PDB file of C-alpha atoms and ligand atoms in Angstrom:
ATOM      1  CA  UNK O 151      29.674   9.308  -2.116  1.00 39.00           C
ATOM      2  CA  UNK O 152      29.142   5.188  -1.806  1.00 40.00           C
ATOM      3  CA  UNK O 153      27.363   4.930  -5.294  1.00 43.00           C
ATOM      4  CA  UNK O 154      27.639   2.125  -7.312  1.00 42.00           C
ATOM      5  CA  UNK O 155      30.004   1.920  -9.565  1.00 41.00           C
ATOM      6  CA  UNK O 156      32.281  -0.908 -11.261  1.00 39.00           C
ATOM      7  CA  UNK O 157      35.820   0.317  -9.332  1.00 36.00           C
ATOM      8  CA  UNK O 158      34.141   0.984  -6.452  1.00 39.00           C
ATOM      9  CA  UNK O 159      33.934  -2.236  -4.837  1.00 38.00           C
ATOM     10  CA  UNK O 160      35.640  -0.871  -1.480  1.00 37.00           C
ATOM     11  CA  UNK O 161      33.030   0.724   0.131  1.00 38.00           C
ATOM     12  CA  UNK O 162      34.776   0.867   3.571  1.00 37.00           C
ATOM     13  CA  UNK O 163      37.140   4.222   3.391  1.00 37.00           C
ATOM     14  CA  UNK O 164      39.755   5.687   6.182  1.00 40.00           C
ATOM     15  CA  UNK O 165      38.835   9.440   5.628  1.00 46.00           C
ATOM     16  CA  UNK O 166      36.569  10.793   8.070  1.00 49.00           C
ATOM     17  CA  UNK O 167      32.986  10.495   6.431  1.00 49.00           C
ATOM     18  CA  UNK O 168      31.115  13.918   6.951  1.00 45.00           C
ATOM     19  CA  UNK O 169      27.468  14.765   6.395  1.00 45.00           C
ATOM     20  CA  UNK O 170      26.968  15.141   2.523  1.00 44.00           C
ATOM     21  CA  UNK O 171      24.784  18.526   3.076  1.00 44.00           C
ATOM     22  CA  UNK O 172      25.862  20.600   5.716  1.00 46.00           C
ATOM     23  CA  UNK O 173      22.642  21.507   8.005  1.00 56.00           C
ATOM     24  CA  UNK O 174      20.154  24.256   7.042  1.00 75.00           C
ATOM     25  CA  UNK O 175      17.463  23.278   8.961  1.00 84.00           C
ATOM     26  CA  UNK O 176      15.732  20.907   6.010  1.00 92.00           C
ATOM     27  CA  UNK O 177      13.841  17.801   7.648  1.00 97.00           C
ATOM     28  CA  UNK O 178      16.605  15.092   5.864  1.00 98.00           C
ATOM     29  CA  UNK O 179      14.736  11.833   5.157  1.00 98.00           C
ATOM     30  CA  UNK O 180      16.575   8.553   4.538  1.00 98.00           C
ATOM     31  CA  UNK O 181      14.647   5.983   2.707  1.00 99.00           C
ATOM     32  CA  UNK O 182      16.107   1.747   2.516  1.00 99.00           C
ATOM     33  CA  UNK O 183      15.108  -0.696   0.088  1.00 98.00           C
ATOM     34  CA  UNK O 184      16.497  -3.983  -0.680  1.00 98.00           C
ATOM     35  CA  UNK O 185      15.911  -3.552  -4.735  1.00 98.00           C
ATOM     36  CA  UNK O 186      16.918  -0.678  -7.214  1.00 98.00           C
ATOM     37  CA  UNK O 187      12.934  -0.215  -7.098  1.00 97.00           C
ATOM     38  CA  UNK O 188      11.692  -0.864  -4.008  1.00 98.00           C
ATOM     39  CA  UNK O 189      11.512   2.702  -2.015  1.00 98.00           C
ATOM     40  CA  UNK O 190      10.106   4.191  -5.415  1.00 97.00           C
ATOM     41  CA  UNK O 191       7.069   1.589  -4.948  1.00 96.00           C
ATOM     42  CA  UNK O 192       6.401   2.196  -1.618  1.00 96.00           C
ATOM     43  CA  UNK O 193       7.686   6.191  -0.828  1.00 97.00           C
ATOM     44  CA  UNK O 194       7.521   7.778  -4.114  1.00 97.00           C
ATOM     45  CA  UNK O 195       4.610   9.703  -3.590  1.00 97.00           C
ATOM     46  CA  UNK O 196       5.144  10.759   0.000  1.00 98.00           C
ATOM     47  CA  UNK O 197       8.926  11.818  -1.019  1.00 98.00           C
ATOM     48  CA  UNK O 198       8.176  14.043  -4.009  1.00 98.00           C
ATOM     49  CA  UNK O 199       5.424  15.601  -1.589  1.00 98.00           C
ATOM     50  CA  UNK O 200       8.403  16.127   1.234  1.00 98.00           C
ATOM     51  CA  UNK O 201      10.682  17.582  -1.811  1.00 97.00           C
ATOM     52  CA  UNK O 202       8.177  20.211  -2.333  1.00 96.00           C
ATOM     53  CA  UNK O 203       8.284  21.326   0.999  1.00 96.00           C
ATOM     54  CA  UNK O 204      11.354  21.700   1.697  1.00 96.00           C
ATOM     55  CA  UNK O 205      12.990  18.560   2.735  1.00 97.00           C
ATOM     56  CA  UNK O 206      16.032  16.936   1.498  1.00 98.00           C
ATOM     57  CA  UNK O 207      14.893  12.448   0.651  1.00 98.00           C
ATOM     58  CA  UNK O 208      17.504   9.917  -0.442  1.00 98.00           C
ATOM     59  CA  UNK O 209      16.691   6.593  -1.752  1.00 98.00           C
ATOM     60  CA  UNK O 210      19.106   3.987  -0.908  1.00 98.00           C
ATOM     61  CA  UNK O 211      18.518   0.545  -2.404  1.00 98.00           C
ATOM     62  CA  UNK O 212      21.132  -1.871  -0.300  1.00 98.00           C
ATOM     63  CA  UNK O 213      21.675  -4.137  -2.864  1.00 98.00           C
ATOM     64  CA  UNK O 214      22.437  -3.527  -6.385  1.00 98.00           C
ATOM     65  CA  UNK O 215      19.548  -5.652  -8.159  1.00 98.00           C
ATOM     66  CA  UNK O 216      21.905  -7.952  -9.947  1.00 98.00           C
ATOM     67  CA  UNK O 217      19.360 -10.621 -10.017  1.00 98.00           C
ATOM     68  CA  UNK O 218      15.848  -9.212 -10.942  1.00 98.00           C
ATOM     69  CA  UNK O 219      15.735 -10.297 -14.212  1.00 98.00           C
ATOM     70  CA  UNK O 220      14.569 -13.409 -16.479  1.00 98.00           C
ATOM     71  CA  UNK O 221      17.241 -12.869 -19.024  1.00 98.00           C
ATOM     72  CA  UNK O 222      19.955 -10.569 -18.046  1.00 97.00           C
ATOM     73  CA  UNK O 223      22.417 -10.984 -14.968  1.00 97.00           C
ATOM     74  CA  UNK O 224      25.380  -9.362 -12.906  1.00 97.00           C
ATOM     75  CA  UNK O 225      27.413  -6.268 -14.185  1.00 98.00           C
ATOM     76  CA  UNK O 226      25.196  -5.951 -17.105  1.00 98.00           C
ATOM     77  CA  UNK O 227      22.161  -5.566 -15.004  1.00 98.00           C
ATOM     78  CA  UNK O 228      23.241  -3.733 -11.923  1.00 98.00           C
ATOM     79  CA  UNK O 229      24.618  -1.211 -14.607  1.00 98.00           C
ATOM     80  CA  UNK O 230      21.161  -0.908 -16.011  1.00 98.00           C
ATOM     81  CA  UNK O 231      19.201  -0.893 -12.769  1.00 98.00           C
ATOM     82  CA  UNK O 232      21.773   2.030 -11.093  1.00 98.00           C
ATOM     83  CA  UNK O 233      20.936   4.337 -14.844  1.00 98.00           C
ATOM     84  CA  UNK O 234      17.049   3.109 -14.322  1.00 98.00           C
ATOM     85  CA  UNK O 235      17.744   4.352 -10.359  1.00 98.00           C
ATOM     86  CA  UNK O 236      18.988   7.889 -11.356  1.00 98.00           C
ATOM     87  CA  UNK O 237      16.369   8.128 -13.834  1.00 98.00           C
ATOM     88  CA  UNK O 238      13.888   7.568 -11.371  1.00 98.00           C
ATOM     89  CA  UNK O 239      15.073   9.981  -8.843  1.00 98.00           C
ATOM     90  CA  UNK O 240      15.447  12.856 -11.262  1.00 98.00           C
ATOM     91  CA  UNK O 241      11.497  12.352 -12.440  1.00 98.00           C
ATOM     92  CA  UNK O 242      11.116  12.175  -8.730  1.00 98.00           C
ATOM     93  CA  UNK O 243      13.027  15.251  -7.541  1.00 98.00           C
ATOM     94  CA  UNK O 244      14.493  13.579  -4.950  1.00 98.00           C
ATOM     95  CA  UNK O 245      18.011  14.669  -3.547  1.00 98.00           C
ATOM     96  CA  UNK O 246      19.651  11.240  -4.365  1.00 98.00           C
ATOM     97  CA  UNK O 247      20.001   7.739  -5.252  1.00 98.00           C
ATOM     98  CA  UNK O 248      22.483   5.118  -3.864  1.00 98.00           C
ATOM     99  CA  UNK O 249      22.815   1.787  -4.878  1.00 98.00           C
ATOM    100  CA  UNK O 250      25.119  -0.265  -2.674  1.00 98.00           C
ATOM    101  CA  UNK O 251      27.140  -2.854  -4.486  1.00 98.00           C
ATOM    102  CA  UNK O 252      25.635  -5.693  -2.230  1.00 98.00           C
ATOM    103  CA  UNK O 253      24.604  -8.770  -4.066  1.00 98.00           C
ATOM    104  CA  UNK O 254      20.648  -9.189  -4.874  1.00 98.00           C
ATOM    105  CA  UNK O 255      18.796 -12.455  -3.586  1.00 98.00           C
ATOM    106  CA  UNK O 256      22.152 -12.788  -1.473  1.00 98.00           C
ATOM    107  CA  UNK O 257      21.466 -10.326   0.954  1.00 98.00           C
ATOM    108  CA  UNK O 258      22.383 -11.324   4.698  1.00 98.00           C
ATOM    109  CA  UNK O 259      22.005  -8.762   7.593  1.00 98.00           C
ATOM    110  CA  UNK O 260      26.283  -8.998   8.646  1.00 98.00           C
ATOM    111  CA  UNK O 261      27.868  -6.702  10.510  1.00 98.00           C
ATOM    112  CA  UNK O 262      29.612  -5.450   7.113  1.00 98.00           C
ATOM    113  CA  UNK O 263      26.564  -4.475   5.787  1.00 98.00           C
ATOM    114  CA  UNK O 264      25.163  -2.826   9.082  1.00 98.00           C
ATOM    115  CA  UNK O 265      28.440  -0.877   8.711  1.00 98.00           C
ATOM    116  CA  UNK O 266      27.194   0.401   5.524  1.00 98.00           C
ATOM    117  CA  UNK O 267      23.654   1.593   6.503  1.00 98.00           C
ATOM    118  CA  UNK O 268      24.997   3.141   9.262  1.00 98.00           C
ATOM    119  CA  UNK O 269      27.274   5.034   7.551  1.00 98.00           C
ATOM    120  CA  UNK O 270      24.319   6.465   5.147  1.00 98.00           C
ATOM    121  CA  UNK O 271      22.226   7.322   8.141  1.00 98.00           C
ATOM    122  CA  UNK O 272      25.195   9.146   9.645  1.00 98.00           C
ATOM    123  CA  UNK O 273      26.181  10.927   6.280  1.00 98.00           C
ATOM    124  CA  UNK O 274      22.778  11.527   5.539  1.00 98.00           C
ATOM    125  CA  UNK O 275      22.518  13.572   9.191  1.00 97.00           C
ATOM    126  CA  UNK O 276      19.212  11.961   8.513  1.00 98.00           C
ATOM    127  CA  UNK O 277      16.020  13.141  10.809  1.00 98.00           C
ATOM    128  CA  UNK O 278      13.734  10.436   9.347  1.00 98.00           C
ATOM    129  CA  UNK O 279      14.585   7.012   8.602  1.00 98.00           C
ATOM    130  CA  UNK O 280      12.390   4.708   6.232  1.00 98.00           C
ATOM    131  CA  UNK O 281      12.456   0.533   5.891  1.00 98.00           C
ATOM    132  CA  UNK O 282      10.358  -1.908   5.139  1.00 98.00           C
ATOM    133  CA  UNK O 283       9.447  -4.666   8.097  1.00 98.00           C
ATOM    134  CA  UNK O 284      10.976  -7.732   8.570  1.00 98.00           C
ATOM    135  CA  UNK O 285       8.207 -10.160   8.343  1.00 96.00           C
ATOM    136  CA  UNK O 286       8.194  -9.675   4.175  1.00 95.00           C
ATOM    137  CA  UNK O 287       8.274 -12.593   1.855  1.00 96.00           C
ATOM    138  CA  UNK O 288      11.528 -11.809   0.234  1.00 97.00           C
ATOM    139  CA  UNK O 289      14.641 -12.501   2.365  1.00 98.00           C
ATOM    140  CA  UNK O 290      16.201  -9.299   0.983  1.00 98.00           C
ATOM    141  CA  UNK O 291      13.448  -7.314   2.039  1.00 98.00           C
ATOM    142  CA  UNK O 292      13.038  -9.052   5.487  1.00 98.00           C
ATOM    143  CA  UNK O 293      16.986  -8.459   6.003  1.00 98.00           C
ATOM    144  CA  UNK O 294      16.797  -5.081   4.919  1.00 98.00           C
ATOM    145  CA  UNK O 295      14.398  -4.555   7.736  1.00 98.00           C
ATOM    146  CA  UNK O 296      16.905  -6.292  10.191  1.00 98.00           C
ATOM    147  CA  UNK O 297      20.051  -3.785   8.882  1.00 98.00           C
ATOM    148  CA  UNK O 298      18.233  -0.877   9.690  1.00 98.00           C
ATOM    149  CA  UNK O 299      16.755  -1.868  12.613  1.00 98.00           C
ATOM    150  CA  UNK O 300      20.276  -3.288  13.756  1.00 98.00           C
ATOM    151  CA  UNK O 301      21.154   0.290  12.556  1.00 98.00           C
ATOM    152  CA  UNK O 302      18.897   2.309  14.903  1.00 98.00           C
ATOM    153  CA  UNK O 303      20.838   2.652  18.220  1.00 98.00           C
ATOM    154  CA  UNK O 304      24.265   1.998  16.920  1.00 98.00           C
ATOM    155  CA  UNK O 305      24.081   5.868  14.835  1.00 98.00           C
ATOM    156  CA  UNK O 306      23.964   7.460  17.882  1.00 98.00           C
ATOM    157  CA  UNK O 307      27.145   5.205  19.315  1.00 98.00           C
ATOM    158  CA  UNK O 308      30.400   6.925  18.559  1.00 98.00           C
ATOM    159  CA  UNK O 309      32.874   4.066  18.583  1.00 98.00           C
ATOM    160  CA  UNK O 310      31.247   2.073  16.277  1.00 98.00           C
ATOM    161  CA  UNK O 311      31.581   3.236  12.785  1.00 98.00           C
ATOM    162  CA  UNK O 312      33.858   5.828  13.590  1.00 98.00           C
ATOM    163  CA  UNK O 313      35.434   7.450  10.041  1.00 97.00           C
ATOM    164  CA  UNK O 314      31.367   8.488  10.302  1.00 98.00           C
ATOM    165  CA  UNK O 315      30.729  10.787  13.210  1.00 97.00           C
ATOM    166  CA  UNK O 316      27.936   9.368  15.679  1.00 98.00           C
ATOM    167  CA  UNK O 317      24.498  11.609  15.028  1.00 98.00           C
ATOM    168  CA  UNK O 318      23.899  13.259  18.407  1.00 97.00           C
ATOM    169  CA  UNK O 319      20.117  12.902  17.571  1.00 96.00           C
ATOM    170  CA  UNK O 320      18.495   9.653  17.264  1.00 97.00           C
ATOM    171  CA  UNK O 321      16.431   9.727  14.337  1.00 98.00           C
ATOM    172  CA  UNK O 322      12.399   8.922  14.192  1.00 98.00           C
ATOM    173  CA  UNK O 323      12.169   5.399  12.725  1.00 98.00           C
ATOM    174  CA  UNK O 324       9.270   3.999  10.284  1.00 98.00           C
ATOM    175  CA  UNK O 325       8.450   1.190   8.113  1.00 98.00           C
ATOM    176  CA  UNK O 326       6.499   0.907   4.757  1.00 98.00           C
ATOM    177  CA  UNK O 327       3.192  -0.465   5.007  1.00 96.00           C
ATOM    178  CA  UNK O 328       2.701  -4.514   3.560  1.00 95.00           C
ATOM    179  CA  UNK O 329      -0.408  -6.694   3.874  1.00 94.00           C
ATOM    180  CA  UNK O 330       1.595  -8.909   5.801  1.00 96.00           C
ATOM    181  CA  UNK O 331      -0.209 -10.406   9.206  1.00 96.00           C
ATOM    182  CA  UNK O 332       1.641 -12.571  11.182  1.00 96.00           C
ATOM    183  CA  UNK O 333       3.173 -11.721  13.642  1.00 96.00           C
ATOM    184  CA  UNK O 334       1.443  -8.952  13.208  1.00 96.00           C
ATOM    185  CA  UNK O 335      -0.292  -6.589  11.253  1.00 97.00           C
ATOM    186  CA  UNK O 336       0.944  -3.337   9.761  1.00 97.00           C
ATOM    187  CA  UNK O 337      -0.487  -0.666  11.858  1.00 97.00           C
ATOM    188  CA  UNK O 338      -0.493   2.877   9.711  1.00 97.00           C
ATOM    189  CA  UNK O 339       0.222   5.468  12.255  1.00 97.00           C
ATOM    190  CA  UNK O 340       0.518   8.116   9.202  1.00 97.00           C
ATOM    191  CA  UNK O 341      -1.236   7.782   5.912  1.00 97.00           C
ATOM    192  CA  UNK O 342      -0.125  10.203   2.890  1.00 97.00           C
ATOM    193  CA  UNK O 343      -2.980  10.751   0.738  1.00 97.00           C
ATOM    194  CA  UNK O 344      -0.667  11.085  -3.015  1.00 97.00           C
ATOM    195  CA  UNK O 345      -3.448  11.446  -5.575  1.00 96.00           C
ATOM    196  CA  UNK O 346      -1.960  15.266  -6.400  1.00 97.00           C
ATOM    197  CA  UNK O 347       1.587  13.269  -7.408  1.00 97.00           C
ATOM    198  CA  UNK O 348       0.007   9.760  -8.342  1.00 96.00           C
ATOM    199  CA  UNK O 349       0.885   9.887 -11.997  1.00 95.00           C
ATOM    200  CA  UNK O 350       4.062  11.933 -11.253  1.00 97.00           C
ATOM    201  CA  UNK O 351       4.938   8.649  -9.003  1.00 97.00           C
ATOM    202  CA  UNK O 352       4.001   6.308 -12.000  1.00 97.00           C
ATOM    203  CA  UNK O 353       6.521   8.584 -14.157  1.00 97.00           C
ATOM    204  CA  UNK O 354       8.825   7.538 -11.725  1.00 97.00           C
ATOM    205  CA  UNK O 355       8.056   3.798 -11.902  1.00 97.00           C
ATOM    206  CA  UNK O 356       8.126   4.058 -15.781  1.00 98.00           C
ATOM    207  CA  UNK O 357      11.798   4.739 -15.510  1.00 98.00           C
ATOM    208  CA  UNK O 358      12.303   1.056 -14.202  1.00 98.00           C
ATOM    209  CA  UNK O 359      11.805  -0.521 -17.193  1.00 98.00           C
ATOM    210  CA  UNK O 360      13.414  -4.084 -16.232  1.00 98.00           C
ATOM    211  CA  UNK O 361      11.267  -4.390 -13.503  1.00 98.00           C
ATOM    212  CA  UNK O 362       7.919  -2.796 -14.273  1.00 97.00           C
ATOM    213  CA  UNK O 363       7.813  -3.814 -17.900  1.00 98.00           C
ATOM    214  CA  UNK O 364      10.009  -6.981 -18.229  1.00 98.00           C
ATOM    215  CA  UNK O 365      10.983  -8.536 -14.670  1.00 98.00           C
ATOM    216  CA  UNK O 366       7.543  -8.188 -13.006  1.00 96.00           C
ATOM    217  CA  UNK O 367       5.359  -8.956 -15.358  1.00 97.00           C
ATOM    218  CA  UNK O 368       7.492 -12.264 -16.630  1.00 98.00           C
ATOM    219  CA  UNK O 369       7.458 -12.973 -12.419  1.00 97.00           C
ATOM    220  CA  UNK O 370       3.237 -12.722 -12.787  1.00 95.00           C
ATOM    221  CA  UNK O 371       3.318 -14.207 -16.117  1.00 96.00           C
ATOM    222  CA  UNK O 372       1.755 -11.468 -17.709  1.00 95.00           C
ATOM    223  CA  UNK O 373       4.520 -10.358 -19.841  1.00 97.00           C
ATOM    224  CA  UNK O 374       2.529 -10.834 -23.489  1.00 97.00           C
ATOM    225  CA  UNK O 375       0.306  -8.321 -21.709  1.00 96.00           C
ATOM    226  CA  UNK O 376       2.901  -5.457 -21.854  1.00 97.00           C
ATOM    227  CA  UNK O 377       2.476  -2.826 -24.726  1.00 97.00           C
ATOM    228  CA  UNK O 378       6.011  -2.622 -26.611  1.00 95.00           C
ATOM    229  CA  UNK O 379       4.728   1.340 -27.507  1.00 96.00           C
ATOM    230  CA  UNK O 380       6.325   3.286 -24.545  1.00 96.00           C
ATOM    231  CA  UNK O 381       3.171   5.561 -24.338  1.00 96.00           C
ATOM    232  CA  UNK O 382       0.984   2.474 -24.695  1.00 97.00           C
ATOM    233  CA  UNK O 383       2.975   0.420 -21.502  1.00 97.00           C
ATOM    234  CA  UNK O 384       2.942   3.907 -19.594  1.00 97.00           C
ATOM    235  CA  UNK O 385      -0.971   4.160 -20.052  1.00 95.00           C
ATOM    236  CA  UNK O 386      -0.894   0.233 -19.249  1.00 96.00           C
ATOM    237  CA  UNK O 387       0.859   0.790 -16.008  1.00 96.00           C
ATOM    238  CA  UNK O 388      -1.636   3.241 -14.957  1.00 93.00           C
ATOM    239  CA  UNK O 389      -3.748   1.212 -14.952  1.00 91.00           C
ATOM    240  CA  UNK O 390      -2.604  -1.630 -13.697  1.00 89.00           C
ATOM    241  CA  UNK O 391      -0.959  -0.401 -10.058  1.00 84.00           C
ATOM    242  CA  UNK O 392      -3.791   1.759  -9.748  1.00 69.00           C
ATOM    243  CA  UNK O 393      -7.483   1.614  -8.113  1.00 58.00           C
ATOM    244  CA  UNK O 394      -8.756  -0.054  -4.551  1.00 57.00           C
ATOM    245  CA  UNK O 395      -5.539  -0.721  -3.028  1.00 75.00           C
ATOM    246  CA  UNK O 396      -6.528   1.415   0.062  1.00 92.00           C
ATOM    247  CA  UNK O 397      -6.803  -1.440   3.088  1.00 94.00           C
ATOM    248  CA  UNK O 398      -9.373  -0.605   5.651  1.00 95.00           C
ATOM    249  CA  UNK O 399      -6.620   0.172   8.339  1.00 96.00           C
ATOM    250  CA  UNK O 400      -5.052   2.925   5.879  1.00 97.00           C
ATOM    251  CA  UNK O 401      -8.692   4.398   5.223  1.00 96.00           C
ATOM    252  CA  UNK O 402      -9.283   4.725   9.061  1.00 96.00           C
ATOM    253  CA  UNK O 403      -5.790   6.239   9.179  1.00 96.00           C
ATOM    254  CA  UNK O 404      -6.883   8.822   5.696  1.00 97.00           C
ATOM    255  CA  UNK O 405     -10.049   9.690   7.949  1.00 97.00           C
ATOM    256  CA  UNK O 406      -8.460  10.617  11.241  1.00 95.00           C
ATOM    257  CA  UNK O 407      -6.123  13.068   9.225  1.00 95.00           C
ATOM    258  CA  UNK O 408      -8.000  13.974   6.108  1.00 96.00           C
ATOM    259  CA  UNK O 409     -11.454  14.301   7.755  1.00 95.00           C
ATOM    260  CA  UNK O 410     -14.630  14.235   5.342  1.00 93.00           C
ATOM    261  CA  UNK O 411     -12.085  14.856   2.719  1.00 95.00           C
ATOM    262  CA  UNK O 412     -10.828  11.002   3.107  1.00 96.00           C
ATOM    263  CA  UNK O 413     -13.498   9.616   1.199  1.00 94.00           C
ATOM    264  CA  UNK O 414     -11.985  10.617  -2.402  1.00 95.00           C
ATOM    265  CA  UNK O 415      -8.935   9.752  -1.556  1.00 96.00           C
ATOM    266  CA  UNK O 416      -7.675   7.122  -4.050  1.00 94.00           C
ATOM    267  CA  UNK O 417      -4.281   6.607  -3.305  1.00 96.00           C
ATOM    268  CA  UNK O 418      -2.161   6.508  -0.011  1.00 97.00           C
ATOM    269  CA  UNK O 419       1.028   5.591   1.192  1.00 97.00           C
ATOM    270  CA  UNK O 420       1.149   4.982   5.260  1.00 97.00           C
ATOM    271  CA  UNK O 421       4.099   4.338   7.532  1.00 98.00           C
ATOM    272  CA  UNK O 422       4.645   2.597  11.100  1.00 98.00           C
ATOM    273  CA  UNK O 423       6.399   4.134  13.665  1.00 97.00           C
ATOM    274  CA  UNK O 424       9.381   1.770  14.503  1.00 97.00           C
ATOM    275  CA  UNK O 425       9.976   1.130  18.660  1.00 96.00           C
ATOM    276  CA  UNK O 426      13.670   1.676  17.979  1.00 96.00           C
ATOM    277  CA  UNK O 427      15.169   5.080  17.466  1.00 96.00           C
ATOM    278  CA  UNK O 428      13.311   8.354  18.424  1.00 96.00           C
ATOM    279  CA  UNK O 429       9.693   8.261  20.029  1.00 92.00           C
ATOM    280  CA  UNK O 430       7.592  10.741  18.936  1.00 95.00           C
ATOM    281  CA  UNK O 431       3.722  10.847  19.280  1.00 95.00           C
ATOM    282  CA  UNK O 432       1.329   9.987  16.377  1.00 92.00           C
ATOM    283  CA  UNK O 433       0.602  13.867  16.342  1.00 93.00           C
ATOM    284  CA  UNK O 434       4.246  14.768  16.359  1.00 95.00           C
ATOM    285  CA  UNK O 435       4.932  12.565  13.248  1.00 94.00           C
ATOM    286  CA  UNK O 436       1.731  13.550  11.664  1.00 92.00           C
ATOM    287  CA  UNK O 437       3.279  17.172  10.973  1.00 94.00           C
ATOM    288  CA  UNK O 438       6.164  15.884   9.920  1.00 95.00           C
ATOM    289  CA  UNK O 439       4.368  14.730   6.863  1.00 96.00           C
ATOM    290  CA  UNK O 440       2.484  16.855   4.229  1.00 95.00           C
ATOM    291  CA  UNK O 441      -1.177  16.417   3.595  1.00 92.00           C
TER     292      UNK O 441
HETATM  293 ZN1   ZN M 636      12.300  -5.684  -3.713  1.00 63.83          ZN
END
């Protein structure tokens, strides 16, 4: 497997690259972020609800978070951030967690590191393929967008890529949502209502402990705020990524799926369906995801 590691630098092998799960009919869902963090923040909730029925979710973070912090740097911290990663997805349940040994803050969308996402598409054999958009504030997020949207067509193209066998199925394309406007507007074409795994998701965050109670908060300059008790920072967490976060656009979304039952819904995730990749109808991808 591509995981992060301090010999394996060479990420690029000759061997023919197959599938790492041979198929058995699970819906395989592939989700990109540009930080050892990022998918758990916006997919958590949604993935641990796919786990449970059935389906087969890998995080990838593209690069390897050797910047995100206001003290520690490099080796030292990509080491930390790949344990805090593997932490994260066993809380979560998810299948797995790669952390590709790109640079953080550095990222550029080259045609190495297209290579490399669509390599973990193609291994993945994925059916469902997550990013966030490329009109973010953060150039790592923003590229990240750009790999796997550079990624979407060339999967299906056999001669590029080729130690990874071409997937004879495009898959269904979607982005995370963001508050982002220009130049234009996230538009939730699925909303996940997650109150049932909200503090099973916060678990999850709780294992990224340079971010959510060092990084972050030092970034917001909040950081005398953080309770040094773990309990007490958990509890302090809780509270602090949670309540009216729901945008109008993701209510409307909760309503047209959820019904009358939309109105105690707390907390969401909602995706986008991409133009690139496989077109499916807003009802099609709305049974793709649980309720
Ligand atoms: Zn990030």
């Amino acid at each position: 497997m591509l995981k992060f590691g301090l010999l394996s630098m060479a990420l690029t092998g000759l061997a023919v690259l197959t599938p790492a799960v041979a198929q058995d009919g699970k819906l395989r869902v592939i989700a990109f972020g540009a930080h050892p963090d990022d998918c758990d923040g916006k997919f958590a909730g949604t993935a641990m609800k796919l786990t449970r029925a059935g389906a087969a979710v890998k995080f990838v973070s593209v690069t390897n978070g050797d910047a995100g912090h206001q003290e520690m740097g490099g080796g030292a911290l990509a080491r930390r951030r790949y344990a805090e990663t593997q932490e994260s997805a066993r809380r979560l349940g998810i299948a797995e967690y790669e952390v590709m040994n790109n640079h953080d803050g550095e990222l550029m969308p080259t045609l190495e590191v297209r290579r490399q996402v669509i390599r973990a598409i193609r291994q993945w054999n994925a059916d469902i393929v997550l990013s966030p958009r490329s009109n973010d504030y953060h150039p790592d997020h923003r590229y990240t967008g750009v790999l796997v949207q550079d990624a979407a067509y060339m999967v299906v193209v056999p001669n590029i890529v080729p130690e990874a066998p071409a997937l004879r199925k495009n898959p269904i394309f979607l982005y995370y949502d963001d508050n982002f406007q220009k130049p234009a507007p996230f538009r939730p074409d699925v909303a996940v209502g997650i109150d049932d795994v909200w503090e099973k998701k916060i678990d999850a965050l709780d294992a990224q402990v340079s971010q959510m109670y060092e990084w972050l908060p030092w970034v917001a300059g909040n950081l005398e705020q953080v309770p040094k008790d773990p309990a007490a920072r958990k509890k302090w967490l809780l509270q602090t990524r949670g309540g009216g976060r729901i945008s109008p656009a993701i209510r409307a979304a909760l309503e047209k799926r959820y019904g009358a039952e939309a109105g105690k819904i707390q907390h969401a995730e909602a995706f986008e369906l991409c133009e690139y990749g496989r077109r499916v109808s807003v009802e099609e991808l709305q049974k793709l995801f649980p309720r």
